[in-house]
PDB file of C-alpha atoms and ligand atoms in Angstrom:
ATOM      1  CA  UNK P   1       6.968-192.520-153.391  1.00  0.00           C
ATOM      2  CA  UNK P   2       7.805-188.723-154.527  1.00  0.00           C
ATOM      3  CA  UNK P   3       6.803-186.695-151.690  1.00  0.00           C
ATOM      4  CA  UNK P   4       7.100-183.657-153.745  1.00  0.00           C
ATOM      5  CA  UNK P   5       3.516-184.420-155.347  1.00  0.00           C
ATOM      6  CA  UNK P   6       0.055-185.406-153.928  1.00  0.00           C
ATOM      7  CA  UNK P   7      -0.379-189.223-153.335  1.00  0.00           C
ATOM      8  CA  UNK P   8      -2.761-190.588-155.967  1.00  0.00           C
ATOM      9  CA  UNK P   9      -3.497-194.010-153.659  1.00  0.00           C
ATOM     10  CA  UNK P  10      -4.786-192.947-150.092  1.00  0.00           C
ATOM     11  CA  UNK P  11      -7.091-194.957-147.882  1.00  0.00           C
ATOM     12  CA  UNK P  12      -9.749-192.719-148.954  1.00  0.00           C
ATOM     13  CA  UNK P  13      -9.150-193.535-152.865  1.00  0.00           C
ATOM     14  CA  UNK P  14      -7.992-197.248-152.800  1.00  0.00           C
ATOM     15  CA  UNK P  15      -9.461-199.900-155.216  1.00  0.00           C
ATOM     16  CA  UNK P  16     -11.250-202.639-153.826  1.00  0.00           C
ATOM     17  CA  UNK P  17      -9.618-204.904-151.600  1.00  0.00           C
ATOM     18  CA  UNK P  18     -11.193-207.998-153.961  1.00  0.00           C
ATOM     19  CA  UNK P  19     -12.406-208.413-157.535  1.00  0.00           C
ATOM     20  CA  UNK P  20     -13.992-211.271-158.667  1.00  0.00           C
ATOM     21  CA  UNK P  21     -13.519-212.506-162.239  1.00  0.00           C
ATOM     22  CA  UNK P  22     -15.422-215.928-161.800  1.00  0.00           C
ATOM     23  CA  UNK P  23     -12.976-218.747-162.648  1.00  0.00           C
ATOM     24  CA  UNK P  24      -9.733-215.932-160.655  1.00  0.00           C
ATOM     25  CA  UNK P  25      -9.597-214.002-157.463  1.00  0.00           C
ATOM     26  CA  UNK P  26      -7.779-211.498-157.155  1.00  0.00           C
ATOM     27  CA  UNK P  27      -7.485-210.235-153.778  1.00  0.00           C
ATOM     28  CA  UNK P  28      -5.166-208.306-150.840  1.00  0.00           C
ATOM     29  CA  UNK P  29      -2.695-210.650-149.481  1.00  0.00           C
ATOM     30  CA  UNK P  30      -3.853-211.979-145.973  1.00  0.00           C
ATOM     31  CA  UNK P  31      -1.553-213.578-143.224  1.00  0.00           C
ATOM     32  CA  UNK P  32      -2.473-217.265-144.117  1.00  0.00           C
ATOM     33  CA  UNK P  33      -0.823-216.398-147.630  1.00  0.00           C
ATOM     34  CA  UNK P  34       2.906-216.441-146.649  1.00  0.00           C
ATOM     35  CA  UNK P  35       3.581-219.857-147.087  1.00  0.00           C
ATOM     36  CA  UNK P  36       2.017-219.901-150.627  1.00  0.00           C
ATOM     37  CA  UNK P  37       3.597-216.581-151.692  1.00  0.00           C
ATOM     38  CA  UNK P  38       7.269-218.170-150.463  1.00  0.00           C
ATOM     39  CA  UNK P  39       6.597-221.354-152.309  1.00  0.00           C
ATOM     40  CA  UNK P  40       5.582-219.301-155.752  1.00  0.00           C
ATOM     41  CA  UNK P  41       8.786-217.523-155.467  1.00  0.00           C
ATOM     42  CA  UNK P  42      10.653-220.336-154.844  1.00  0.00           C
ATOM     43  CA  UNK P  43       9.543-222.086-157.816  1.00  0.00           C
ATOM     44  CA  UNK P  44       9.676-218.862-160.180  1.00  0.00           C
ATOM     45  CA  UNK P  45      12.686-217.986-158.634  1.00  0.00           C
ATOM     46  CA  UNK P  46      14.829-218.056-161.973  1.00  0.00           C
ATOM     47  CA  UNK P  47      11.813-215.810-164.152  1.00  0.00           C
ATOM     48  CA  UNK P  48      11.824-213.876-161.397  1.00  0.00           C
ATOM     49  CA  UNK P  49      15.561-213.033-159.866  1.00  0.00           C
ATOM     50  CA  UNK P  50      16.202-212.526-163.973  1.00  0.00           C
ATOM     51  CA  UNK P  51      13.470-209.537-164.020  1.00  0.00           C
ATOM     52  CA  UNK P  52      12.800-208.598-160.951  1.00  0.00           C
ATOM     53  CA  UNK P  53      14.924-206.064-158.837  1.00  0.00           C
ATOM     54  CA  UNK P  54      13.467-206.790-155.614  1.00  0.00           C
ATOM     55  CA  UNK P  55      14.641-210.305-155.668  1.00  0.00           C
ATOM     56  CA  UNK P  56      18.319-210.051-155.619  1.00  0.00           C
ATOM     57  CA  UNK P  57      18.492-213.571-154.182  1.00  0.00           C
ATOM     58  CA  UNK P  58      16.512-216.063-152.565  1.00  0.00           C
ATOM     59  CA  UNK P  59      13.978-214.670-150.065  1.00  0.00           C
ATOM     60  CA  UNK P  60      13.822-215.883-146.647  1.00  0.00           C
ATOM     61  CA  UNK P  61      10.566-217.205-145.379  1.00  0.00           C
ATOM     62  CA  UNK P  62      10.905-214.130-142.837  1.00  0.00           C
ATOM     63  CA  UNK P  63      11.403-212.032-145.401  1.00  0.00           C
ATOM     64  CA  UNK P  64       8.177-213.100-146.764  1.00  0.00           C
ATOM     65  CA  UNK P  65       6.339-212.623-143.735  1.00  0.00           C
ATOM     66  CA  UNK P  66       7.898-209.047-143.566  1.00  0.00           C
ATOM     67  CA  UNK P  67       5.990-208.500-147.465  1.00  0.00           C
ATOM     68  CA  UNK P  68       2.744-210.099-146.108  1.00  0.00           C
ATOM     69  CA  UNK P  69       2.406-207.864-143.026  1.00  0.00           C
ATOM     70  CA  UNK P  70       2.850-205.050-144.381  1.00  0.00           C
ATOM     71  CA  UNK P  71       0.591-205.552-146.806  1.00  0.00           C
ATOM     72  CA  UNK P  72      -2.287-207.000-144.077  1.00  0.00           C
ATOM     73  CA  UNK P  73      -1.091-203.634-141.437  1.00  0.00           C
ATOM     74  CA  UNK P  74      -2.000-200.888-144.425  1.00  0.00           C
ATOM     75  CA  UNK P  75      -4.362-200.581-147.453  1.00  0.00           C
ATOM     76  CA  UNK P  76      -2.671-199.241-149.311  1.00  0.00           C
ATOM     77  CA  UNK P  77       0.544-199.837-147.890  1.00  0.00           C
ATOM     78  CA  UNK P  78       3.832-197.377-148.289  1.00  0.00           C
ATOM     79  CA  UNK P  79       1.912-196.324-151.703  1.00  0.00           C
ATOM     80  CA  UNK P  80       1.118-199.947-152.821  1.00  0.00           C
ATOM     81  CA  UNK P  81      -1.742-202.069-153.106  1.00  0.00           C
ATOM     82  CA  UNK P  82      -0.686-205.444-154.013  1.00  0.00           C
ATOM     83  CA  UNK P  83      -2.572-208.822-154.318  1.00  0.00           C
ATOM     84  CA  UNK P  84      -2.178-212.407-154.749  1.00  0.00           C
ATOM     85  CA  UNK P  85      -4.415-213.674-157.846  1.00  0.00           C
ATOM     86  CA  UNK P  86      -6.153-217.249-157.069  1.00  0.00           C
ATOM     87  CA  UNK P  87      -7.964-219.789-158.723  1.00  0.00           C
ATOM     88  CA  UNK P  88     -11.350-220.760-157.333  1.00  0.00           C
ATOM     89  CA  UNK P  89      -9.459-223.757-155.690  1.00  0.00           C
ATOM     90  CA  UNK P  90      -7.476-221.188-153.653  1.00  0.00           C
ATOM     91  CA  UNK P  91      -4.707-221.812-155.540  1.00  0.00           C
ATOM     92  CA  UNK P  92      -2.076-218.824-156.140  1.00  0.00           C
ATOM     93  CA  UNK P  93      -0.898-218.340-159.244  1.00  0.00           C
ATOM     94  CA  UNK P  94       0.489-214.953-159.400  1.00  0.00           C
ATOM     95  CA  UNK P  95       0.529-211.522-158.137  1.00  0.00           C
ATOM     96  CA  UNK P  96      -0.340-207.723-159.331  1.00  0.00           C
ATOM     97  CA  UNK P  97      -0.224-204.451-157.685  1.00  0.00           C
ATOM     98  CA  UNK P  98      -0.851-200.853-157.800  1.00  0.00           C
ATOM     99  CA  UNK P  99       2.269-198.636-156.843  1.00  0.00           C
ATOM    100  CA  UNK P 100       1.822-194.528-156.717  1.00  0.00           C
ATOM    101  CA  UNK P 101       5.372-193.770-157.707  1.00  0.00           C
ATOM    102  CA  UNK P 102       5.431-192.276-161.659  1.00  0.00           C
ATOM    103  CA  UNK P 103       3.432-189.049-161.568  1.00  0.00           C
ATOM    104  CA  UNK P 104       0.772-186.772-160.804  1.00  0.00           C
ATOM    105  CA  UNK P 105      -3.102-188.961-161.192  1.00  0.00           C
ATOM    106  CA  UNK P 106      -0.964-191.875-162.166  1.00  0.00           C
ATOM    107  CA  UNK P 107      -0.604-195.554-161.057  1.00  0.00           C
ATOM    108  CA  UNK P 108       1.804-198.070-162.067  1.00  0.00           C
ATOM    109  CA  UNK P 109       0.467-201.414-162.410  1.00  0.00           C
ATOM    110  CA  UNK P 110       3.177-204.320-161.762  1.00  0.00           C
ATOM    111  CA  UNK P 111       2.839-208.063-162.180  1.00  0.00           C
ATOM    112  CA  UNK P 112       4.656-211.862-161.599  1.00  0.00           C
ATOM    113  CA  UNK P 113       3.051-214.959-161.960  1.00  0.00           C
ATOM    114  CA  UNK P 114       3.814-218.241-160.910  1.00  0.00           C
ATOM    115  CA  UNK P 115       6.654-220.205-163.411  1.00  0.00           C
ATOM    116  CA  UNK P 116       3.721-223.232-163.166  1.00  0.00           C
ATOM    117  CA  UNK P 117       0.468-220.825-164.525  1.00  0.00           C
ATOM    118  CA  UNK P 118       2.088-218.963-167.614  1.00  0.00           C
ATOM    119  CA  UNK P 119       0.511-218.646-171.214  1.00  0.00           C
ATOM    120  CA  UNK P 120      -2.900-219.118-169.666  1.00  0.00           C
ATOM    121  CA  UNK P 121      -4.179-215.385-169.549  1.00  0.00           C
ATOM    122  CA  UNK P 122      -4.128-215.026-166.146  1.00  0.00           C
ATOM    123  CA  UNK P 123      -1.821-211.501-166.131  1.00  0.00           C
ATOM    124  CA  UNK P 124      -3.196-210.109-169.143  1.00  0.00           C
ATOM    125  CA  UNK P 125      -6.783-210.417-167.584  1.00  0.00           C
ATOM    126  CA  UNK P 126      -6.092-209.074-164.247  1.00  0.00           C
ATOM    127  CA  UNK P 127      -4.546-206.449-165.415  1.00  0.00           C
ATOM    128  CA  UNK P 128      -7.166-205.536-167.950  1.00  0.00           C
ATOM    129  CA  UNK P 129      -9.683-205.637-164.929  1.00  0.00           C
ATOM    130  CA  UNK P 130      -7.626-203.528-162.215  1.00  0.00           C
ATOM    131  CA  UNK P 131      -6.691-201.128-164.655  1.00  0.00           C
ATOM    132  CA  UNK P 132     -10.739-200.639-165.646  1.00  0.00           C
ATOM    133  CA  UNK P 133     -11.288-200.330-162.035  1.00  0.00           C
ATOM    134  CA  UNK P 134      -8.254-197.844-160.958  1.00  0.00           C
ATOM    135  CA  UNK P 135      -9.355-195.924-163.543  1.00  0.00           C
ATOM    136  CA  UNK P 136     -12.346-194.504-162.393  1.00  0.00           C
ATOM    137  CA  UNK P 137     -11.029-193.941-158.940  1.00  0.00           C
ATOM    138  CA  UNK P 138     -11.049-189.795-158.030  1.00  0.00           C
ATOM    139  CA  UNK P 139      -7.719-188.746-158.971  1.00  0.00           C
ATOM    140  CA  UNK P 140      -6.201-191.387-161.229  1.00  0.00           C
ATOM    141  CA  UNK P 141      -6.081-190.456-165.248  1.00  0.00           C
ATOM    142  CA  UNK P 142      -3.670-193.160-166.293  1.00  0.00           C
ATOM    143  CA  UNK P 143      -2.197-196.480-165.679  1.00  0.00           C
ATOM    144  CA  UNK P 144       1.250-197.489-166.925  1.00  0.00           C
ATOM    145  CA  UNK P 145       3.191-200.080-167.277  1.00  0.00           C
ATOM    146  CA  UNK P 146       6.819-199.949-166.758  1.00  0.00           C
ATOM    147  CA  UNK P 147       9.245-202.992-168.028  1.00  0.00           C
ATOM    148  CA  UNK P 148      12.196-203.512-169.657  1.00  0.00           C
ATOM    149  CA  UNK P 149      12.399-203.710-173.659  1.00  0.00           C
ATOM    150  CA  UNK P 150      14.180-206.900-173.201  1.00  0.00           C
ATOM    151  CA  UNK P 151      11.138-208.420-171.319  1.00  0.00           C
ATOM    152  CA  UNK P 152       9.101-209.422-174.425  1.00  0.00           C
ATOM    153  CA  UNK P 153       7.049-211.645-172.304  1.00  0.00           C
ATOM    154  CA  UNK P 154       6.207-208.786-169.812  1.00  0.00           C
ATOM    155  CA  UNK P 155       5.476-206.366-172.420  1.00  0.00           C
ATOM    156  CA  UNK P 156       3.148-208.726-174.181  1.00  0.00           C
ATOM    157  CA  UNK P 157       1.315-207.733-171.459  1.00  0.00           C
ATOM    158  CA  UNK P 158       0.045-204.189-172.369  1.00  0.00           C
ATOM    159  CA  UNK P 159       0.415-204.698-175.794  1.00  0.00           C
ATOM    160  CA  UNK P 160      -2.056-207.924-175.594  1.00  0.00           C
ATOM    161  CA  UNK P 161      -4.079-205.477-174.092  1.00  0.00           C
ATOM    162  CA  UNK P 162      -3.997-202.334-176.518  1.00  0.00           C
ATOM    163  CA  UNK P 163      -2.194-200.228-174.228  1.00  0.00           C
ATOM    164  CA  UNK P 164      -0.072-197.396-175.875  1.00  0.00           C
ATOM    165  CA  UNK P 165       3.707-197.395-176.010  1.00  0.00           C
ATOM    166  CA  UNK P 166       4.585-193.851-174.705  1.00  0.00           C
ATOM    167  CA  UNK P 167       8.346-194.481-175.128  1.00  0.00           C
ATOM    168  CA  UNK P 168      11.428-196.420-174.819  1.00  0.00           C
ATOM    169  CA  UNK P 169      14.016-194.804-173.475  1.00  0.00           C
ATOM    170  CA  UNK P 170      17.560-195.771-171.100  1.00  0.00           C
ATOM    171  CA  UNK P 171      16.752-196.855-167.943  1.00  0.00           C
ATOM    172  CA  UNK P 172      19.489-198.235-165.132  1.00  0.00           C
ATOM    173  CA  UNK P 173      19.850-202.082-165.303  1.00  0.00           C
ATOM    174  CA  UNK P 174      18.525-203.715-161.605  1.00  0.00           C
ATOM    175  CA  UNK P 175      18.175-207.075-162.712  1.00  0.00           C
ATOM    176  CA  UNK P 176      19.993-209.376-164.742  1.00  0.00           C
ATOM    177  CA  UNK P 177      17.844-209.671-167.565  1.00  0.00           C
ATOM    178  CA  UNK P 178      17.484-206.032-167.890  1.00  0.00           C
ATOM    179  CA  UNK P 179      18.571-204.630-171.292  1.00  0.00           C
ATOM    180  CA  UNK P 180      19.242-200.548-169.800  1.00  0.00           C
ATOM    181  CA  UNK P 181      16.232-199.766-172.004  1.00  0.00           C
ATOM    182  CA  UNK P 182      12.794-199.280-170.414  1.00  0.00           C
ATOM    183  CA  UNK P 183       9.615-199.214-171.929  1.00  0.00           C
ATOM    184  CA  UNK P 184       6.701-197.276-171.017  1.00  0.00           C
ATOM    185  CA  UNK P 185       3.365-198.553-171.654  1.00  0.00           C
ATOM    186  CA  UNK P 186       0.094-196.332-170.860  1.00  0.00           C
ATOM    187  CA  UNK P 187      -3.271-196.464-170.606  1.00  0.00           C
ATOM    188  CA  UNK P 188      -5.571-193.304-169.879  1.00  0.00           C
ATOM    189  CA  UNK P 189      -9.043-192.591-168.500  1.00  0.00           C
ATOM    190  CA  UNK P 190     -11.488-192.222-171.647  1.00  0.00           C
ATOM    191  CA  UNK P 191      -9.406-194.611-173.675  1.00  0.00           C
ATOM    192  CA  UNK P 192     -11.605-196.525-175.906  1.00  0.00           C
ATOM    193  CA  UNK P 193     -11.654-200.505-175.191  1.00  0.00           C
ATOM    194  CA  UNK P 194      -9.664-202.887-177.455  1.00  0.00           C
ATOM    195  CA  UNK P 195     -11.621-203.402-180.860  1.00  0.00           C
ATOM    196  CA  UNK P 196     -12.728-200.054-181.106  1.00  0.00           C
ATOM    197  CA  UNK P 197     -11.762-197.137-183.649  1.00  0.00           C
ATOM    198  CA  UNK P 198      -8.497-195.513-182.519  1.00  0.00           C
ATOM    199  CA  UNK P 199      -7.381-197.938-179.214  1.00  0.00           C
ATOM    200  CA  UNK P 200      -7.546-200.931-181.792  1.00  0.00           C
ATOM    201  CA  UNK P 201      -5.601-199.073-184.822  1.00  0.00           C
ATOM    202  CA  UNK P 202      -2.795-197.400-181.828  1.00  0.00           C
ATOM    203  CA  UNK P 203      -2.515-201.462-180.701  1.00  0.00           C
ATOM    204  CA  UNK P 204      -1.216-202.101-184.619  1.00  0.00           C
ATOM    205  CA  UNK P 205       0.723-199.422-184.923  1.00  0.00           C
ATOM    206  CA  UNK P 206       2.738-200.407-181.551  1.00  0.00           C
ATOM    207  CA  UNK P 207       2.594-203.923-182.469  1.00  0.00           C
ATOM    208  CA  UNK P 208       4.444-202.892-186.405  1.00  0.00           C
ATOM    209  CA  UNK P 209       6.424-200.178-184.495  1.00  0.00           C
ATOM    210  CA  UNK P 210       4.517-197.668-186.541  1.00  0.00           C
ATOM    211  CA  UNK P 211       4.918-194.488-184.430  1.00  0.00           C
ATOM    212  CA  UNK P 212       6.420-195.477-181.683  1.00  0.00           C
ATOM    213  CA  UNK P 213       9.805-196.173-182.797  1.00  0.00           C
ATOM    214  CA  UNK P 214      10.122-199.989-182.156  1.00  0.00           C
TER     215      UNK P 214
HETATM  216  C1  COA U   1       5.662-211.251-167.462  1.00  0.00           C
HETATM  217  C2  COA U   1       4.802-212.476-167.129  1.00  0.00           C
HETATM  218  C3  COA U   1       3.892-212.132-165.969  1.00  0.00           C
HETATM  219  C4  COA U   1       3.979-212.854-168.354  1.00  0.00           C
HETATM  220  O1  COA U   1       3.301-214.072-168.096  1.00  0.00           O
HETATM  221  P1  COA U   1       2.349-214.701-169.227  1.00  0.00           P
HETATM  222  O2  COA U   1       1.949-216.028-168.765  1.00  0.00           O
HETATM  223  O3  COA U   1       3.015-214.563-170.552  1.00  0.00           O
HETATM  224  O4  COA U   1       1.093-213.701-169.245  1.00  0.00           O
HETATM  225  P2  COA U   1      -0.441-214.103-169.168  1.00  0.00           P
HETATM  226  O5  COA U   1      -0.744-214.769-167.878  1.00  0.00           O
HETATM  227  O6  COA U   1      -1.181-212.867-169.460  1.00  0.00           O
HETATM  228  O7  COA U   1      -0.633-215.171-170.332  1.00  0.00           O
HETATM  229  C5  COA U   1      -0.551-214.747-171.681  1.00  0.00           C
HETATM  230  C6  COA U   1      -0.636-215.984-172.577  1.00  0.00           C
HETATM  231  O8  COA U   1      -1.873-216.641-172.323  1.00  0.00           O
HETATM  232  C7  COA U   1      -2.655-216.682-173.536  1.00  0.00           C
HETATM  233  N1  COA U   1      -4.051-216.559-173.157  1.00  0.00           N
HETATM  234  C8  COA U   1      -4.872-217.612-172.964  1.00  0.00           C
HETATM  235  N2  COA U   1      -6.085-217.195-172.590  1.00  0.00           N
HETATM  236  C9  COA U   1      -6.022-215.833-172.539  1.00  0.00           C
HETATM  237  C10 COA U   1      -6.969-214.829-172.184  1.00  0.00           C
HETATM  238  N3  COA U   1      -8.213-215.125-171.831  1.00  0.00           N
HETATM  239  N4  COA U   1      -6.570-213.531-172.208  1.00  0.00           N
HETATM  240  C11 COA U   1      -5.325-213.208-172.557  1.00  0.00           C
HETATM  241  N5  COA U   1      -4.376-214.129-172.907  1.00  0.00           N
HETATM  242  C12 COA U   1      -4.737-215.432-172.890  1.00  0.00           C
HETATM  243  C13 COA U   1      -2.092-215.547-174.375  1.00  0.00           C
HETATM  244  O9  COA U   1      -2.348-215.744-175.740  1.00  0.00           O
HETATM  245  C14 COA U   1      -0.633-215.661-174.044  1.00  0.00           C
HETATM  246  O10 COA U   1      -0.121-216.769-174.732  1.00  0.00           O
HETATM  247  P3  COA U   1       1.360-216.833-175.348  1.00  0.00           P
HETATM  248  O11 COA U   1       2.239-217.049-174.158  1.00  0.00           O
HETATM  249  O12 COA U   1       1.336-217.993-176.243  1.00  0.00           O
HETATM  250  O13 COA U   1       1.609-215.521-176.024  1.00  0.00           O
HETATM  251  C15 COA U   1       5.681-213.696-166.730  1.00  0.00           C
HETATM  252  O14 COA U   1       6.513-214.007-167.811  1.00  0.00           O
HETATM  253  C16 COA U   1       6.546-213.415-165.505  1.00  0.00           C
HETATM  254  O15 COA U   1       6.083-213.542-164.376  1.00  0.00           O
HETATM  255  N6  COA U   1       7.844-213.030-165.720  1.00  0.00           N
HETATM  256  C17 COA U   1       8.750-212.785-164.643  1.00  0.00           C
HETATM  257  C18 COA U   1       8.399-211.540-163.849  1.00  0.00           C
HETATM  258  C19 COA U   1       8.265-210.314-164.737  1.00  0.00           C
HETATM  259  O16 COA U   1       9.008-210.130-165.682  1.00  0.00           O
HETATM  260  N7  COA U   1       7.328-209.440-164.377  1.00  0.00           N
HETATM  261  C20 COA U   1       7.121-208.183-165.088  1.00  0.00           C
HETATM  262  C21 COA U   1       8.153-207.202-164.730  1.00  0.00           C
HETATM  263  S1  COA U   1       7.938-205.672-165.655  1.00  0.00           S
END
């Protein structure tokens, strides 16, 4: 986090530690969820190591514990609030998290899910619901997405959802996969929800490239 500004996420403006969406759960990793969130990795370690710059190479199941409690000791932790997302079953099958690291009254949302629960929604709607709740947290403006251009699948995302593209612009290359060009993707407080007036006609113009250069 840039200690030169004020931190957006404090544990005095943090979003719920659970939301419920009926059929997903999306919630703050506990202890018991190490052994899932290892296994997940494990078997999305190819979609992951190829986009992800935290996961250099395989993870450790120590390592995992290490992620897991610090995420149980703090909320939010370091400038992050991350959680597993769960079927009603319990089962995990992916993550998403707030980190306070891109500017003043603005949180970055990030996402993964689980190689075995893709094309199903799952990221797209957690997203959609975080962001609605993050935004109306004291402080916090905007949401954005950062990915690279490359990452079609990840910026589906955002775009799915109607979110703006702000820009694309170079970016230094920490995964495989990456491309050197990074998209920003933003959504704002007072933004008007997908299907209505200007949000809906901004989502065609990013989708045709229109005026944002794509
Ligand atoms: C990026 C990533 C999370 C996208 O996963 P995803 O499965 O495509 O995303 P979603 O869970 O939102 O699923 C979207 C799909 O479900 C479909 N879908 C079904 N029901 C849906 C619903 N209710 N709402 C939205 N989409 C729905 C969408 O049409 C879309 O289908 P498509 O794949 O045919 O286009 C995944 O590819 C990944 O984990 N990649 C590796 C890590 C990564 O790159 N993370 C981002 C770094 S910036």
């Amino acid at each position: 986090m840039d200690d030169a500004r004020p931190a957006v996420l404090t544990p005095d403006v943090a979003p719920p530690e659970r939301i419920d969406l009926g059929d997903l759960v999306i919630r703050r990793w506990e202890r018991d969820d190490t052994e899932a969130q290892f296994r997940a990795i494990e078997a999305s370690y190819a979609e992951l190591h190829t986009w992800m710059p935290w996961l250099p190479s395989r993870r450790t199941r120590e390592q995992q514990a290490e992620f897991i409690e610090a995420a149980v000791a703090s909320w939010p932790a370091d400038g992050n609030c991350n959680y597993g997302i769960f079927d009603s079953a319990g089962t995990l099958l992916g993550t998403v998290g707030l980190h306070d690291r891109v500017g003043p009254a603005t949180l970055e949302i990030g996402y993964w899910c689980h190689t075995g629960y893709t094309g199903r929604g799952v990221i797209t709607r957690s997203v959609a619901a975080l962001a609605e709740i993050v935004l109306v947290l004291p402080g916090v403006e905007r949401v954005e997405i950062h990915c690279d251009a490359a990452n079609v699948r990840s910026a589906a995302v955002p775009r799915r959802l109607g979110w703006r593209l702000e820009r694309t612009e170079p970016r230094e290359r920490h995964a495989p996969g990456e491309s050197g060009q990074g998209m920003v993707w933003a959504r704002e407080r007072g933004d008007l929800p997908v299907g209505s007036g200007d949000q809906s006609r901004r989502a065609a113009q990013d989708r045709t490239g229109g005026a944002t250069g794509l």
